[in-house]
CSV table of C-alpha atoms in Angstrom, one decimal:
chain,number,residue,atom,x,y,z
A,1,UNK,CA,-15.9,-4.1,10.0
A,2,UNK,CA,-12.2,-4.0,10.7
A,3,UNK,CA,-10.1,-5.1,7.7
A,4,UNK,CA,-7.3,-7.4,8.5
A,5,UNK,CA,-4.2,-8.8,6.9
A,6,UNK,CA,-5.8,-12.2,6.7
A,7,UNK,CA,-8.0,-11.1,3.8
A,8,UNK,CA,-4.9,-11.4,1.5
A,9,UNK,CA,-4.7,-15.2,2.1
A,10,UNK,CA,-1.8,-17.2,3.4
A,11,UNK,CA,1.5,-18.6,2.2
A,12,UNK,CA,3.6,-21.4,3.5
A,13,UNK,CA,7.4,-21.1,2.9
A,14,UNK,CA,8.6,-24.1,0.9
A,15,UNK,CA,10.0,-27.0,2.9
A,16,UNK,CA,8.9,-25.4,6.2
A,17,UNK,CA,6.0,-25.3,8.6
A,18,UNK,CA,6.1,-21.4,8.5
A,19,UNK,CA,2.8,-20.0,7.3
A,20,UNK,CA,2.0,-16.3,7.2
A,21,UNK,CA,-0.6,-13.9,6.0
A,22,UNK,CA,0.5,-12.5,2.6
A,23,UNK,CA,0.1,-9.0,3.9
A,24,UNK,CA,2.9,-8.4,6.3
A,25,UNK,CA,4.8,-5.3,7.6
A,26,UNK,CA,8.3,-3.9,7.0
A,27,UNK,CA,9.9,-2.2,10.0
A,28,UNK,CA,12.4,0.0,8.1
A,29,UNK,CA,10.4,3.2,8.3
A,30,UNK,CA,10.2,3.0,12.1
A,31,UNK,CA,13.8,4.3,12.3
A,32,UNK,CA,14.6,7.9,11.5
A,33,UNK,CA,14.8,9.6,8.1
A,34,UNK,CA,16.2,7.2,5.4
A,35,UNK,CA,16.2,4.5,8.0
A,36,UNK,CA,18.9,6.2,10.1
A,37,UNK,CA,18.8,7.3,13.7
A,38,UNK,CA,15.9,7.1,16.2
A,39,UNK,CA,12.3,7.6,15.3
A,40,UNK,CA,10.7,11.1,15.7
A,41,UNK,CA,8.0,9.5,17.9
A,42,UNK,CA,9.1,6.2,19.6
A,43,UNK,CA,5.8,5.8,21.3
A,44,UNK,CA,4.0,5.9,17.9
A,45,UNK,CA,6.5,3.5,16.5
A,46,UNK,CA,5.8,0.9,19.2
A,47,UNK,CA,2.1,1.5,18.8
A,48,UNK,CA,2.3,0.8,15.1
A,49,UNK,CA,3.9,-2.6,15.8
A,50,UNK,CA,1.3,-3.5,18.3
A,51,UNK,CA,-1.5,-2.4,16.0
A,52,UNK,CA,0.0,-4.4,13.1
A,53,UNK,CA,-0.3,-7.6,15.1
A,54,UNK,CA,-3.9,-6.6,16.2
A,55,UNK,CA,-4.7,-6.3,12.4
A,56,UNK,CA,-3.5,-9.8,11.6
A,57,UNK,CA,0.1,-9.2,10.6
A,58,UNK,CA,2.2,-12.2,11.5
A,59,UNK,CA,5.3,-11.5,9.3
A,60,UNK,CA,7.6,-8.6,10.2
A,61,UNK,CA,10.6,-7.8,8.1
A,62,UNK,CA,13.5,-6.1,9.9
A,63,UNK,CA,17.3,-5.7,10.0
A,64,UNK,CA,19.9,-4.6,12.4
A,65,UNK,CA,21.1,-2.0,9.9
A,66,UNK,CA,17.9,-0.1,10.1
A,67,UNK,CA,18.8,2.7,12.5
A,68,UNK,CA,21.2,0.9,13.0
A,69,UNK,CA,19.7,-1.4,15.6
A,70,UNK,CA,16.7,0.9,16.1
A,71,UNK,CA,14.0,-1.3,14.6
A,72,UNK,CA,15.1,-4.5,16.3
A,73,UNK,CA,15.1,-2.7,19.7
A,74,UNK,CA,11.6,-1.3,19.0
A,75,UNK,CA,10.3,-4.7,18.0
A,76,UNK,CA,11.5,-6.3,21.2
A,77,UNK,CA,10.3,-3.4,23.4
A,78,UNK,CA,6.8,-3.5,21.8
A,79,UNK,CA,6.2,-7.1,21.2
A,80,UNK,CA,8.3,-9.3,23.5
A,81,UNK,CA,7.4,-12.0,24.5
A,82,UNK,CA,6.4,-12.7,21.0
A,83,UNK,CA,3.1,-14.3,19.8
A,84,UNK,CA,3.7,-17.9,18.9
A,85,UNK,CA,2.6,-17.3,15.3
A,86,UNK,CA,4.8,-14.2,14.7
A,87,UNK,CA,7.5,-14.7,12.1
A,88,UNK,CA,10.5,-12.2,12.3
A,89,UNK,CA,12.6,-12.1,9.2
A,90,UNK,CA,15.9,-10.2,9.1
A,91,UNK,CA,18.5,-9.2,6.5
A,92,UNK,CA,22.3,-9.2,6.8
A,93,UNK,CA,25.2,-8.2,4.6
A,94,UNK,CA,25.5,-4.5,5.2
A,95,UNK,CA,26.1,-1.9,7.9
A,96,UNK,CA,25.6,1.9,8.4
A,97,UNK,CA,28.4,4.4,9.0
A,98,UNK,CA,28.1,7.4,11.3
A,99,UNK,CA,26.7,9.5,8.4
A,100,UNK,CA,24.0,7.0,7.5
A,101,UNK,CA,25.9,5.5,4.5
A,102,UNK,CA,25.0,2.0,3.4
A,103,UNK,CA,28.1,-0.3,3.3
A,104,UNK,CA,28.1,-3.9,2.1
A,105,UNK,CA,30.1,-6.6,3.9
A,106,UNK,CA,29.6,-10.3,3.4
A,107,UNK,CA,32.8,-11.6,5.0
A,108,UNK,CA,32.3,-14.7,7.1
A,109,UNK,CA,33.0,-13.0,10.5
A,110,UNK,CA,30.7,-10.1,9.7
A,111,UNK,CA,27.8,-12.3,8.6
A,112,UNK,CA,28.1,-14.4,11.8
A,113,UNK,CA,28.3,-11.3,14.0
A,114,UNK,CA,25.2,-9.9,12.2
A,115,UNK,CA,23.1,-13.0,12.9
A,116,UNK,CA,24.3,-13.1,16.5
A,117,UNK,CA,23.5,-9.4,17.0
A,118,UNK,CA,20.0,-9.8,15.5
A,119,UNK,CA,19.4,-12.7,17.8
A,120,UNK,CA,20.6,-10.8,20.9
A,121,UNK,CA,18.6,-7.6,20.2
A,122,UNK,CA,15.4,-9.5,19.3
A,123,UNK,CA,15.7,-11.9,22.2
A,124,UNK,CA,15.7,-15.0,20.1
A,125,UNK,CA,17.7,-18.3,20.0
A,126,UNK,CA,17.2,-18.8,16.3
A,127,UNK,CA,16.1,-16.6,13.4
A,128,UNK,CA,13.2,-18.2,11.4
A,129,UNK,CA,14.5,-16.7,8.1
A,130,UNK,CA,17.6,-14.6,7.3
A,131,UNK,CA,18.0,-12.9,4.0
A,132,UNK,CA,21.5,-12.5,2.5
A,133,UNK,CA,21.7,-9.0,1.0
A,134,UNK,CA,23.8,-8.8,-2.2
A,135,UNK,CA,24.9,-5.6,-4.0
A,136,UNK,CA,24.4,-6.5,-7.6
A,137,UNK,CA,24.8,-9.1,-10.3
A,138,UNK,CA,28.6,-9.0,-10.3
A,139,UNK,CA,28.8,-10.0,-6.6
A,140,UNK,CA,30.0,-13.4,-5.7
A,141,UNK,CA,27.2,-15.1,-3.9
A,142,UNK,CA,28.8,-18.6,-3.5
A,143,UNK,CA,31.2,-17.7,-0.6
A,144,UNK,CA,28.6,-15.9,1.6
A,145,UNK,CA,26.0,-18.6,0.9
A,146,UNK,CA,28.4,-21.2,2.2
A,147,UNK,CA,28.6,-19.2,5.4
A,148,UNK,CA,24.8,-19.0,5.6
A,149,UNK,CA,24.6,-22.8,5.1
A,150,UNK,CA,27.1,-23.3,8.0
A,151,UNK,CA,25.0,-21.1,10.3
A,152,UNK,CA,21.9,-23.0,9.2
A,153,UNK,CA,23.6,-26.3,10.0
A,154,UNK,CA,24.5,-24.9,13.4
A,155,UNK,CA,20.9,-23.9,14.2
A,156,UNK,CA,21.4,-20.1,14.3
A,157,UNK,CA,19.3,-19.8,11.1
A,158,UNK,CA,16.3,-22.0,10.4
A,159,UNK,CA,15.8,-21.0,6.8
A,160,UNK,CA,17.6,-18.8,4.2
A,161,UNK,CA,16.4,-16.1,1.8
A,162,UNK,CA,18.4,-13.9,-0.6
A,163,UNK,CA,18.0,-10.3,-1.5
A,164,UNK,CA,18.9,-8.1,-4.5
A,165,UNK,CA,19.9,-11.0,-6.7
A,166,UNK,CA,19.5,-11.9,-10.4
A,167,UNK,CA,18.6,-15.3,-11.8
A,168,UNK,CA,22.2,-16.5,-12.0
A,169,UNK,CA,22.9,-15.6,-8.4
A,170,UNK,CA,19.7,-17.2,-7.3
A,171,UNK,CA,20.6,-20.5,-9.0
A,172,UNK,CA,24.0,-20.5,-7.3
A,173,UNK,CA,22.4,-19.9,-4.0
A,174,UNK,CA,19.9,-22.7,-4.5
A,175,UNK,CA,22.7,-25.1,-5.4
A,176,UNK,CA,24.2,-24.5,-1.9
A,177,UNK,CA,21.1,-24.4,0.3
A,178,UNK,CA,17.3,-24.4,0.0
A,179,UNK,CA,16.0,-20.8,-0.6
A,180,UNK,CA,12.6,-20.0,0.8
A,181,UNK,CA,12.2,-16.4,-0.3
A,182,UNK,CA,13.7,-13.8,-2.6
A,183,UNK,CA,13.5,-10.1,-1.6
A,184,UNK,CA,14.1,-7.8,-4.6
A,185,UNK,CA,13.2,-4.3,-5.8
A,186,UNK,CA,9.8,-4.6,-7.5
A,187,UNK,CA,6.6,-2.6,-7.7
A,188,UNK,CA,3.9,-1.6,-10.2
A,189,UNK,CA,6.5,0.5,-12.2
A,190,UNK,CA,9.7,-1.3,-11.5
A,191,UNK,CA,9.1,-4.8,-13.0
A,192,UNK,CA,12.4,-6.2,-14.1
A,193,UNK,CA,11.7,-9.4,-12.1
A,194,UNK,CA,8.5,-10.4,-13.9
A,195,UNK,CA,10.0,-13.7,-15.3
A,196,UNK,CA,11.8,-14.5,-12.0
A,197,UNK,CA,8.5,-14.1,-10.1
A,198,UNK,CA,6.7,-16.5,-12.4
A,199,UNK,CA,9.6,-19.1,-12.1
A,200,UNK,CA,9.6,-18.8,-8.3
A,201,UNK,CA,5.9,-19.2,-8.1
A,202,UNK,CA,6.2,-22.5,-10.1
A,203,UNK,CA,8.6,-23.7,-7.4
A,204,UNK,CA,6.6,-22.4,-4.5
A,205,UNK,CA,9.2,-19.9,-3.4
A,206,UNK,CA,8.1,-16.6,-1.9
A,207,UNK,CA,8.9,-13.3,-3.6
A,208,UNK,CA,8.9,-10.3,-1.2
A,209,UNK,CA,9.2,-7.0,-3.0
A,210,UNK,CA,11.0,-4.2,-1.3
A,211,UNK,CA,10.0,-0.6,-2.1
A,212,UNK,CA,6.5,-1.9,-3.0
A,213,UNK,CA,5.3,1.7,-2.9
A,214,UNK,CA,8.4,3.2,-4.4
A,215,UNK,CA,10.5,3.5,-1.3
A,216,UNK,CA,12.2,6.8,-0.7
A,217,UNK,CA,10.6,8.0,-4.0
A,218,UNK,CA,6.9,7.2,-3.8
A,219,UNK,CA,5.2,5.9,-7.0
A,220,UNK,CA,3.8,8.7,-9.2
A,221,UNK,CA,1.6,7.7,-12.1
A,222,UNK,CA,-1.4,9.3,-13.7
A,223,UNK,CA,-2.7,5.8,-14.6
A,224,UNK,CA,-2.4,4.7,-11.0
A,225,UNK,CA,-4.2,7.8,-9.8
A,226,UNK,CA,-7.0,7.3,-12.3
A,227,UNK,CA,-7.7,3.7,-11.1
A,228,UNK,CA,-7.5,4.8,-7.5
A,229,UNK,CA,-10.0,7.6,-8.1
A,230,UNK,CA,-12.3,5.3,-10.0
A,231,UNK,CA,-12.3,2.9,-7.1
A,232,UNK,CA,-12.4,5.5,-4.4
A,233,UNK,CA,-9.2,4.2,-3.0
A,234,UNK,CA,-5.7,5.6,-2.3
A,235,UNK,CA,-3.0,5.1,-4.9
A,236,UNK,CA,-1.0,3.2,-2.2
A,237,UNK,CA,-3.8,0.7,-1.6
A,238,UNK,CA,-4.3,0.1,-5.3
A,239,UNK,CA,-0.5,-0.5,-5.9
A,240,UNK,CA,-0.5,-3.0,-3.0
A,241,UNK,CA,-3.6,-4.8,-4.2
A,242,UNK,CA,-2.0,-5.1,-7.7
A,243,UNK,CA,1.0,-6.8,-6.2
A,244,UNK,CA,-1.1,-9.3,-4.3
A,245,UNK,CA,-3.0,-10.2,-7.5
A,246,UNK,CA,0.2,-10.3,-9.5
A,247,UNK,CA,1.2,-13.7,-8.2
A,248,UNK,CA,0.2,-16.1,-5.4
A,249,UNK,CA,3.8,-16.3,-4.0
A,250,UNK,CA,3.9,-12.5,-3.5
A,251,UNK,CA,4.3,-11.5,0.2
A,252,UNK,CA,4.0,-7.8,1.0
A,253,UNK,CA,5.9,-5.9,3.7
A,254,UNK,CA,4.9,-2.2,3.2
A,255,UNK,CA,6.3,0.0,5.9
A,256,UNK,CA,5.0,3.0,7.8
A,257,UNK,CA,5.6,4.8,11.0
A,258,UNK,CA,2.0,5.9,11.5
A,259,UNK,CA,-1.0,3.8,12.5
A,260,UNK,CA,-3.3,5.7,10.1
A,261,UNK,CA,-1.1,4.7,7.2
A,262,UNK,CA,-0.8,1.2,8.5
A,263,UNK,CA,-4.6,0.8,8.5
A,264,UNK,CA,-4.7,2.0,4.9
A,265,UNK,CA,-2.0,-0.5,3.8
A,266,UNK,CA,-3.8,-3.4,5.5
A,267,UNK,CA,-7.0,-2.4,3.8
A,268,UNK,CA,-5.4,-3.3,0.5
A,269,UNK,CA,-5.6,-6.9,1.5
A,270,UNK,CA,-9.4,-6.8,1.0
A,271,UNK,CA,-9.3,-4.9,-2.4
A,272,UNK,CA,-9.9,-6.9,-5.6
A,273,UNK,CA,-9.1,-5.3,-9.0
A,274,UNK,CA,-11.1,-6.3,-12.0
A,275,UNK,CA,-9.7,-7.1,-15.4
A,276,UNK,CA,-10.2,-3.6,-16.7
A,277,UNK,CA,-8.3,-2.0,-13.9
A,278,UNK,CA,-5.6,-4.6,-14.0
A,279,UNK,CA,-5.1,-3.9,-17.7
A,280,UNK,CA,-4.8,-0.2,-17.0
A,281,UNK,CA,-2.2,-0.8,-14.2
A,282,UNK,CA,-0.2,-3.3,-16.2
A,283,UNK,CA,0.2,-0.7,-18.9
A,284,UNK,CA,1.9,1.6,-16.6
A,285,UNK,CA,5.2,-0.3,-16.6
A,286,UNK,CA,5.5,0.0,-20.4
A,287,UNK,CA,5.3,3.8,-20.0
A,288,UNK,CA,7.8,4.1,-17.2
């Protein structure tokens, strides 16, 4: 029987009518190496997007700075006109130079242009959710959040999320506008946000970990491999299943540019870890 994203259960973003399967898809890897340039196989990239929807994915994370522009163009080519239940979430606050460098910019004009560019390339009148990407705990989030709130009031953005923030920045953001999701670096090994995740869960706010499988440096752990071998599963599937069981507000967006890998990731939605395996996996962070 085909395993689908629906097996992970659903989540409704707070204060919205937007409900998605907790197993989603991140489009970053559809671009070239390190999310820069065109894909090696554009036809496969489009096929991955179509198969993701066929397997129950209704939440796709993207950004104009993946490529740049590559993933949004592929999404529109492959999926437009969009299914009525498909939620496209983008991220703004950065741009790529001609060497593939990542450059932060949260000026008012740049943020507005970024939203307008995402809308144009995706063929939308309004973004369902836009994440404001910060660069670290010393960044001022108040000024760009005011810009986000203005764009929300204008109707360009329906709902707002934040990315790469600490607890203090999150509180400042929430004082300016309702926040429906937080997208931070988190996985089985990198667990600095444990307390934040629990607090967000209590408030019904989604937590969307980026690099759930380690990102450009895949997770390597003897403990993870041991559990995976014990279950007859891949390490990637076990790491994703652990995230889903970590908290009910956890939404996953693992990325891949291959349909075979996509199917493996989606299969994690059906995998349940028992207490013994969870204990083994939880111990990994202490050793990292």
